mmCIF file of C-alpha atoms in Angstrom:
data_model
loop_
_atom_site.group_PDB
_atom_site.id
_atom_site.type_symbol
_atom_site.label_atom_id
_atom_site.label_comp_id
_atom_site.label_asym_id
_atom_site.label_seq_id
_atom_site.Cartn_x
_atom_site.Cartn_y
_atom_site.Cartn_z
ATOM 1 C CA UNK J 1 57.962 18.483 21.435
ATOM 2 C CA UNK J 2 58.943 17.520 18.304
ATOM 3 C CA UNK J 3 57.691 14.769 15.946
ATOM 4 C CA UNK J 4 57.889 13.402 11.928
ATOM 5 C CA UNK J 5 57.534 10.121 10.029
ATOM 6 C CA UNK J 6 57.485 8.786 6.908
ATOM 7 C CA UNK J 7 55.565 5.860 4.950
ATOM 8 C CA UNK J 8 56.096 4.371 1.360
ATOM 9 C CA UNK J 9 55.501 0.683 1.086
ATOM 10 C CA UNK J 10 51.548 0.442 0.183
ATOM 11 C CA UNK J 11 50.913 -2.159 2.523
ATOM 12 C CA UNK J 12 52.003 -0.219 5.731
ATOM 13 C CA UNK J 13 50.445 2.496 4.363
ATOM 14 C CA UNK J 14 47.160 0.555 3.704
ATOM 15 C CA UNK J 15 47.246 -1.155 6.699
ATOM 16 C CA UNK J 16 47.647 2.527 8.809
ATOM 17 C CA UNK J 17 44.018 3.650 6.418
ATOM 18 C CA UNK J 18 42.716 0.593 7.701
ATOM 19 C CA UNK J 19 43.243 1.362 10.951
ATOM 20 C CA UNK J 20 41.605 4.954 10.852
ATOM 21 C CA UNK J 21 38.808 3.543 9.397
ATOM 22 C CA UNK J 22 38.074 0.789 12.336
ATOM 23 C CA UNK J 23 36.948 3.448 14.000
ATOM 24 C CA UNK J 24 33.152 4.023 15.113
ATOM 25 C CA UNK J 25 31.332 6.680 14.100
ATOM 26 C CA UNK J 26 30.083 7.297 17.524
ATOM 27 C CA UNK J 27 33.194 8.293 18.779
ATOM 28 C CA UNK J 28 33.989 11.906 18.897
ATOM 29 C CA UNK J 29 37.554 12.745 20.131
ATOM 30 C CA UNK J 30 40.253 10.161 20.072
ATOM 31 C CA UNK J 31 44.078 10.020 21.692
ATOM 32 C CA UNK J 32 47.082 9.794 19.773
ATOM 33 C CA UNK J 33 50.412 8.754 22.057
ATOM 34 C CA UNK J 34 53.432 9.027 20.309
ATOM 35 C CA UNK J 35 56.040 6.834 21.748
ATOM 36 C CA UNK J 36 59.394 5.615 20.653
ATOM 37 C CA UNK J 37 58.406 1.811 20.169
ATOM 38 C CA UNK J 38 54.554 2.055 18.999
ATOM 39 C CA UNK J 39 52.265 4.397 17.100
ATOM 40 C CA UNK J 40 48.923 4.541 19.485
ATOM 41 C CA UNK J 41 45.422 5.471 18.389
ATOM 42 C CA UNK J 42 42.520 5.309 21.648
ATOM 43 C CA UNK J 43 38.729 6.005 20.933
ATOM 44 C CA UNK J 44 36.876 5.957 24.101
ATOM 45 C CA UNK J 45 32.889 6.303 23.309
ATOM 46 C CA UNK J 46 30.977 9.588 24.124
ATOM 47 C CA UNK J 47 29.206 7.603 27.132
ATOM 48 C CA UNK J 48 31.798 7.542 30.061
ATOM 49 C CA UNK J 49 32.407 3.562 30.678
ATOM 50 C CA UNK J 50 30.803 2.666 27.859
ATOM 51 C CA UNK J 51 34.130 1.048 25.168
ATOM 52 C CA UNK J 52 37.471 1.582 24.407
ATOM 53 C CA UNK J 53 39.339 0.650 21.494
ATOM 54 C CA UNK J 54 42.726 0.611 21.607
ATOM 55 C CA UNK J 55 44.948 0.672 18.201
ATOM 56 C CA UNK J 56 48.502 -0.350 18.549
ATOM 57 C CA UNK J 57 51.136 0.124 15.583
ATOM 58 C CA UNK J 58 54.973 -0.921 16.019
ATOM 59 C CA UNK J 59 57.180 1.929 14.489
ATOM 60 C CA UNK J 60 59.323 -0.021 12.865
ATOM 61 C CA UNK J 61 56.914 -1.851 10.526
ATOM 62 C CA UNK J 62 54.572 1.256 9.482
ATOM 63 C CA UNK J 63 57.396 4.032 9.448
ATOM 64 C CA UNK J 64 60.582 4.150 7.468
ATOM 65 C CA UNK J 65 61.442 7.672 9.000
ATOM 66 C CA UNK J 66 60.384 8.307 12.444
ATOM 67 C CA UNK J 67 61.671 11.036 14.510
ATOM 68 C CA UNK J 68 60.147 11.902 18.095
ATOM 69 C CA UNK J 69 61.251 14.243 20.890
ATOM 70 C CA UNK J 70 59.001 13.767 23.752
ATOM 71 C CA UNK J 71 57.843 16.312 26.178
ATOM 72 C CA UNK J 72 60.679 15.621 28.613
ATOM 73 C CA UNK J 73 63.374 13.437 28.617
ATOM 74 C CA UNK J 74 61.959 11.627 31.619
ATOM 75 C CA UNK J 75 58.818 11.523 29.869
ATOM 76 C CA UNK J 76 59.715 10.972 25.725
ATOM 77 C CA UNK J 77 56.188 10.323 24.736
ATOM 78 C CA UNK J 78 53.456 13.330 23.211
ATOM 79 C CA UNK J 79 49.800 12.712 23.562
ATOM 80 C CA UNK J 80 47.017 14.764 21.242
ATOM 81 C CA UNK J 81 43.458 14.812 21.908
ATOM 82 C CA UNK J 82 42.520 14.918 18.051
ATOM 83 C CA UNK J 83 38.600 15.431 16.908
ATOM 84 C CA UNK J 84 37.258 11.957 15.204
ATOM 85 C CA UNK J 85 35.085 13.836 13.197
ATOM 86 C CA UNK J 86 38.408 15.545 11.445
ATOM 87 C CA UNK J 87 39.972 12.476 11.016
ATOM 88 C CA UNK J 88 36.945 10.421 9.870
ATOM 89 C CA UNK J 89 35.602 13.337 6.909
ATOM 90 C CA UNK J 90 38.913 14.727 6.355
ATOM 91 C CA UNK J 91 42.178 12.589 6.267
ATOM 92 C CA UNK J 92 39.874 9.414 6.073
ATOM 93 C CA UNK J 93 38.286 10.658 2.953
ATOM 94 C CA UNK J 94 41.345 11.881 1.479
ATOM 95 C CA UNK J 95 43.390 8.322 1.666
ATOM 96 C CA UNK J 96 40.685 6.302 0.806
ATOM 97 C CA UNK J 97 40.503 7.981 -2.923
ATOM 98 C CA UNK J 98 44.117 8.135 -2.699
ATOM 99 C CA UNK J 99 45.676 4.862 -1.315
ATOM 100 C CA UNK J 100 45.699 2.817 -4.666
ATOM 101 C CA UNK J 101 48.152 5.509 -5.574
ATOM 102 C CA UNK J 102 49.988 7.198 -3.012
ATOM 103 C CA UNK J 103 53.237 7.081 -3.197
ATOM 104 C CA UNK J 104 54.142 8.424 0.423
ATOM 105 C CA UNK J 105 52.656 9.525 3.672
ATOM 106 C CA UNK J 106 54.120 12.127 5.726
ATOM 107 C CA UNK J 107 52.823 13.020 9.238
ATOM 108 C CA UNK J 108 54.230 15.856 11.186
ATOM 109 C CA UNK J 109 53.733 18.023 14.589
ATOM 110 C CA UNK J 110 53.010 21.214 13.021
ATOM 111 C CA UNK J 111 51.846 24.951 14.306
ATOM 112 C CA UNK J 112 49.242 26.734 11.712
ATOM 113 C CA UNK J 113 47.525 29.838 12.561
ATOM 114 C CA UNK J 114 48.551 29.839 16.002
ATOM 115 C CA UNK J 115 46.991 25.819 16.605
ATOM 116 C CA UNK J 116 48.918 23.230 17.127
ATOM 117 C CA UNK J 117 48.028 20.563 13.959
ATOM 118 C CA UNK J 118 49.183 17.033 13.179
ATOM 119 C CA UNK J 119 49.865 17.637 9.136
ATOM 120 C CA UNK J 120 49.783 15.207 6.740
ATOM 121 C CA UNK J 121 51.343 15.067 3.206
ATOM 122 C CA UNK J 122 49.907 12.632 0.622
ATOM 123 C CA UNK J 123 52.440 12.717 -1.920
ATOM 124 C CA UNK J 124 50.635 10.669 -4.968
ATOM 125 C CA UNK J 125 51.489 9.894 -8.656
ATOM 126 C CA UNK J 126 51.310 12.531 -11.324
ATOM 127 C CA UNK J 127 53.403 14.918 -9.193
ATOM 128 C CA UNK J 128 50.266 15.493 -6.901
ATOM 129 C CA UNK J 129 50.331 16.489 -3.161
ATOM 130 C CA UNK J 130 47.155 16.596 -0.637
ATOM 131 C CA UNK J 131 47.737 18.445 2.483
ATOM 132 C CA UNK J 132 45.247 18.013 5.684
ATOM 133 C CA UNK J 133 46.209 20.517 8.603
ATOM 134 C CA UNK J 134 44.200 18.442 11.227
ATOM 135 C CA UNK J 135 43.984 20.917 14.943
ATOM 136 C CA UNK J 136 44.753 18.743 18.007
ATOM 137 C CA UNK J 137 44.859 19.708 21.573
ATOM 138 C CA UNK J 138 48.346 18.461 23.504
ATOM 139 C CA UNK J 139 47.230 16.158 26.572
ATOM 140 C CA UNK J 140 48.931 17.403 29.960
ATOM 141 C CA UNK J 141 51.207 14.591 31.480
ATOM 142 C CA UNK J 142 49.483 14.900 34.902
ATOM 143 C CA UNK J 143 46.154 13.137 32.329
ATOM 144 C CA UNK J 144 47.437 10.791 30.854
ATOM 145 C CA UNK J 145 47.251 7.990 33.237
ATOM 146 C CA UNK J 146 43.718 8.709 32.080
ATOM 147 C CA UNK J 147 44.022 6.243 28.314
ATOM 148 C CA UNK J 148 46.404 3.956 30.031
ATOM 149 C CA UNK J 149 45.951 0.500 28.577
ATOM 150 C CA UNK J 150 42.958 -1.369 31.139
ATOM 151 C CA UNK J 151 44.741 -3.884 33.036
ATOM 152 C CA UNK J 152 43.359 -7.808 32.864
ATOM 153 C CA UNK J 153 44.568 -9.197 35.886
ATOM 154 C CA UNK J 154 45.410 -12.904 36.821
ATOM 155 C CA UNK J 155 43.436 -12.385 39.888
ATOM 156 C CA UNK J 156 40.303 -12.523 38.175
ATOM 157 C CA UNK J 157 37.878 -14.468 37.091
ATOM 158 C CA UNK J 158 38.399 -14.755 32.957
ATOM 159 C CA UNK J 159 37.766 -17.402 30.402
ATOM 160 C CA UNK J 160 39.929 -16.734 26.826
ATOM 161 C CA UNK J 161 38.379 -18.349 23.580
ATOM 162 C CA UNK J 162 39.453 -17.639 19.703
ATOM 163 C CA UNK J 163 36.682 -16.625 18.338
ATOM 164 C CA UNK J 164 35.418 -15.615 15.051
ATOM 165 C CA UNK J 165 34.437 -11.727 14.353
ATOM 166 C CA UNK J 166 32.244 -12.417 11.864
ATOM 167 C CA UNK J 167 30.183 -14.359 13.274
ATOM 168 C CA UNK J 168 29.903 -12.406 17.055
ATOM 169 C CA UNK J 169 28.862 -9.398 14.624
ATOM 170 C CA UNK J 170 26.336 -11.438 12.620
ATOM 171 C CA UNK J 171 24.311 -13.108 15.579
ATOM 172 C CA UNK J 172 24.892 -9.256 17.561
ATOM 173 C CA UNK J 173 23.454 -7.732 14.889
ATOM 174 C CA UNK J 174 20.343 -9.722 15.144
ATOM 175 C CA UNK J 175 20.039 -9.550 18.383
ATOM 176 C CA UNK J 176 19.862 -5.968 18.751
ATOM 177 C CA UNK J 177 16.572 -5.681 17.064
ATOM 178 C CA UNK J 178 15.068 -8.137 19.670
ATOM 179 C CA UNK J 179 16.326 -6.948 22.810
ATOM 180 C CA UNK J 180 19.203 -4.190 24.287
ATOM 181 C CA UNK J 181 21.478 -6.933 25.819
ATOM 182 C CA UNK J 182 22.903 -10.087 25.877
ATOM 183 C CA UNK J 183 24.947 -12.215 27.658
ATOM 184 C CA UNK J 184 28.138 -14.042 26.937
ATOM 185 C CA UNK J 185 28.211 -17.669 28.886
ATOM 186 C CA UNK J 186 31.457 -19.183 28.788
ATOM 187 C CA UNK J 187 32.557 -22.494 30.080
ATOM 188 C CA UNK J 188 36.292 -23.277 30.722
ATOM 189 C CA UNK J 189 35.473 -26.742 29.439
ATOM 190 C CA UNK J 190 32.828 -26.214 26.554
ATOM 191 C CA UNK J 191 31.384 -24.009 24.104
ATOM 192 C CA UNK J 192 30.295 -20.056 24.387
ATOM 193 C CA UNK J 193 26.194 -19.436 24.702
ATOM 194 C CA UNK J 194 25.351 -15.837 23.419
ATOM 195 C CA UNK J 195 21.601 -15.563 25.013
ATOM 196 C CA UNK J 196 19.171 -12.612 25.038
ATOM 197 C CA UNK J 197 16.176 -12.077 26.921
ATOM 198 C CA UNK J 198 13.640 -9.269 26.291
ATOM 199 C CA UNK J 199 9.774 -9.050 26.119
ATOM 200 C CA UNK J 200 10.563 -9.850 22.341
ATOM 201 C CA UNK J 201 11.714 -13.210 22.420
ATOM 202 C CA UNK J 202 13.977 -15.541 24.498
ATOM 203 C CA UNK J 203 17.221 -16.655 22.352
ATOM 204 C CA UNK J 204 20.224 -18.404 23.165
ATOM 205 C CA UNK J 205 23.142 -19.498 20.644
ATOM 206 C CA UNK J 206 25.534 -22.138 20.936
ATOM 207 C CA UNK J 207 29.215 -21.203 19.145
ATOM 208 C CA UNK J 208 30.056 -24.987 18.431
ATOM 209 C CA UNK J 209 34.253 -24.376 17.597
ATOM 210 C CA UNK J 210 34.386 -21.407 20.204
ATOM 211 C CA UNK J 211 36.771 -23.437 23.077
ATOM 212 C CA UNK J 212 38.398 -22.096 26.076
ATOM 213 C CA UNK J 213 42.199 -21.479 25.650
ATOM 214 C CA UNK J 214 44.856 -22.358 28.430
ATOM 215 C CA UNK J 215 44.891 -19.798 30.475
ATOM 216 C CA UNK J 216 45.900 -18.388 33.971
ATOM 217 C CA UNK J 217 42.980 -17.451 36.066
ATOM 218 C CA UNK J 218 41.471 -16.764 39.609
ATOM 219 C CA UNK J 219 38.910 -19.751 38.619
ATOM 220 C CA UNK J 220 38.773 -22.086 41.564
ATOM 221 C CA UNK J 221 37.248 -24.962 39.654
ATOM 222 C CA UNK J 222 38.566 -23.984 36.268
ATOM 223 C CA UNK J 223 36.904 -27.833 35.107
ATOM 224 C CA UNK J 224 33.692 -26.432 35.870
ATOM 225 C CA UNK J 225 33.970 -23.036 35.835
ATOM 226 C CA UNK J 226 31.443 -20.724 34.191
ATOM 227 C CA UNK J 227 31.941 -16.995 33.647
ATOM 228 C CA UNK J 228 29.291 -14.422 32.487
ATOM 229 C CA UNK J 229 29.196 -11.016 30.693
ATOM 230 C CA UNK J 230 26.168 -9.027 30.090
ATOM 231 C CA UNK J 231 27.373 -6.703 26.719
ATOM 232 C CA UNK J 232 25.073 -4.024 25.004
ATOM 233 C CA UNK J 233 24.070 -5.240 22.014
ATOM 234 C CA UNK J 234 23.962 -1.814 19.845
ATOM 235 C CA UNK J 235 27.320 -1.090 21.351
ATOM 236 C CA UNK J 236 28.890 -4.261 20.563
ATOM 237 C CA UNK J 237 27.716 -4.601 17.469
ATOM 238 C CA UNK J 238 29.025 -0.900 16.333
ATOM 239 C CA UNK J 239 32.277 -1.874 17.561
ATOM 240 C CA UNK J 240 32.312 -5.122 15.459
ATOM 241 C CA UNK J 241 30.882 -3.295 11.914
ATOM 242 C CA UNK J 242 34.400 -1.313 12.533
ATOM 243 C CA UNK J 243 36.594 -3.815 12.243
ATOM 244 C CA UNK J 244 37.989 -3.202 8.898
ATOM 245 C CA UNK J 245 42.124 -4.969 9.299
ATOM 246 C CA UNK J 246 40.895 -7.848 7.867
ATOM 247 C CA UNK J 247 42.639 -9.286 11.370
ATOM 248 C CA UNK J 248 44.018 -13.039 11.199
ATOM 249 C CA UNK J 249 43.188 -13.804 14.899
ATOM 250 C CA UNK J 250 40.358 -12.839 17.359
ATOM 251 C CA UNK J 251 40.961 -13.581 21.081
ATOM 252 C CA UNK J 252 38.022 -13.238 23.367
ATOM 253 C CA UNK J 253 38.680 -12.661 27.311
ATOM 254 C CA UNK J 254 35.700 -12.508 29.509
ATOM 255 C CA UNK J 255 36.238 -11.417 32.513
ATOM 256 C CA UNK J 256 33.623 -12.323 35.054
ATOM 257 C CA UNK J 257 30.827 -9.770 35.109
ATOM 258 C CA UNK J 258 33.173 -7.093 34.645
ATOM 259 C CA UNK J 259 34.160 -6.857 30.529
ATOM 260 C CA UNK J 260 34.523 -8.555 27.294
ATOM 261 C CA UNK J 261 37.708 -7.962 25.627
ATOM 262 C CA UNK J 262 38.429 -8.431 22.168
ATOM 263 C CA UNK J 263 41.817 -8.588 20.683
ATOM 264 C CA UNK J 264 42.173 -8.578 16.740
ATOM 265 C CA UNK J 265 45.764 -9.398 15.292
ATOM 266 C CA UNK J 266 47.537 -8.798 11.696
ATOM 267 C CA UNK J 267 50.764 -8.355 11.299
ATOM 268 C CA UNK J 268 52.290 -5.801 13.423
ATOM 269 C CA UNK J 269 48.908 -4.105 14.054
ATOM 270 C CA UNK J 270 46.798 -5.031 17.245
ATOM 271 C CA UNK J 271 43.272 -3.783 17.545
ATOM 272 C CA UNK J 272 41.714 -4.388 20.814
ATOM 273 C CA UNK J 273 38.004 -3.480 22.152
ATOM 274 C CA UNK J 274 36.960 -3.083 25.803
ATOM 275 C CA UNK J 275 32.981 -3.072 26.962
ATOM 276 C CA UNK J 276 32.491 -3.227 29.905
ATOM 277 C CA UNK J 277 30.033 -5.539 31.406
ATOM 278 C CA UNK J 278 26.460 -4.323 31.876
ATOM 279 C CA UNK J 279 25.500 -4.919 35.533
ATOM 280 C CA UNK J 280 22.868 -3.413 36.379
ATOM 281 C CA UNK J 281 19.484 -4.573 38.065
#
């Protein structure tokens, strides 16, 4: 395995801080997949099916050197289990004091002390270098159908709206302090109801420019159709206080009592959260 890239434009390389720092500080190990085409980051939360974001990066926009030798021919991608906490107090740290005058980013596949690291060199002005030796664990190929993408199907129920982060985050974080869950309503034809019930209080908000989008679905009446998602409100609203790509368009799918999925877009950089529905009695 073999793999090296290079960054100088600031706004790649802002844009690639921006994504490290979108993620929640819950999370304790993340996945790096290295492939020829895209540059992948996946946090999965501490809680076994309990979020995923997914970080996507296209090569050619971020990198202006990029060399990568998977582990096999058949197989040219690398994936690295990498400790958040590493990446969050170390590297994170380091570019944010750094990134209004960096000059270049290099990444490599390194081997320090016999441990496999993914090294960075923060080349910034005044001749200055920062080095971060970060340890990461190489993911066996017969895992990593484990942080495949999750599949939305056609063959389900799902309702897609544009929505606005900002406001999801504002009326989640409310929420949360008046009840652990809520649930998404959302019409085909209509607007999305955000409504908790707890012993607290009995809530329900009404998203009056939150409208369906034409979409392909399993929805037998798709005039009428209703689909619901029951989220966790601390959850949700962690995931939303990490969105930090200032992104330019937010699609919401929810997918009938089974997940909300969010999908942030700027530029070439895709963020995308998956919660799975809260279903139980």
């Amino acid at each position: 395995m073999k793999f090296r890239a290079k960054m100088y434009d600031p706004p790649p390389i802002r844009q690639f801080y921006d994504a490290l720092s979108s993620v929640p500080k819950a999370t304790k190990h993340s996945i790096l997949r290295l492939s020829q085409d895209h540059f992948f980051f996946i946090y999965m939360d501490p809680c076994v099916n309990s979020g995923i974001m997914w970080c996507q990066m296209r090569v050619e926009h971020f990198f202006a050197e990029y060399i990568l030798e998977g582990v096999t021919n058949e197989d040219p991608e690398i994936y690295l289990e990498i400790p958040h906490v590493l990446m969050s107090q170390s590297l994170c740290q380091a570019m944010k004091s750094a990134v209004s005058t960096v000059k270049c980013v290099k990444v490599k596949l390194t081997r320090k002390h016999e441990q496999a690291c993914l090294s960075f060199y923060i080349d910034m002005a005044g001749n200055r270098q920062c080095i971060h030796d970060i340890p990461v664990t190489p993911v066996p190929r017969k895992d990593w159908s484990d942080f495949e993408e999750p599949k939305i199907l056609p063959t389900e129920e799902i309702v897609r709206m544009q929505v606005d982060v900002k406001q999801l985050k504002h009326f989640a974080d409310r929420y949360k302090h008046l009840g652990h869950f809520a649930t998404f309503i959302a019409p085909q034809s209509g607007q999305l109801e955000m409504v908790l019930k707890s012993e607290k209080a009995e809530l329900c908000t009404k998203f009056k420019f939150f409208k369906a989008l034409d979409n392909i679905s399993a929805l037998e009446d798709k005039e009428n159709a209703v689909v619901e998602v029951k989220c966790e409100l601390k959850k949700l609203s962690s995931f939303l206080a990490a969105d930090h790509i200032g992104a330019k368009r937010c699609v919401a799918s929810f997918i009938n009592k089974k997940m909300l999925h969010l999908c942030l877009v700027k530029d070439e950089l895709c963020l995308q959260y998956y919660f799975p529905a809260y279903n139980h009695s």
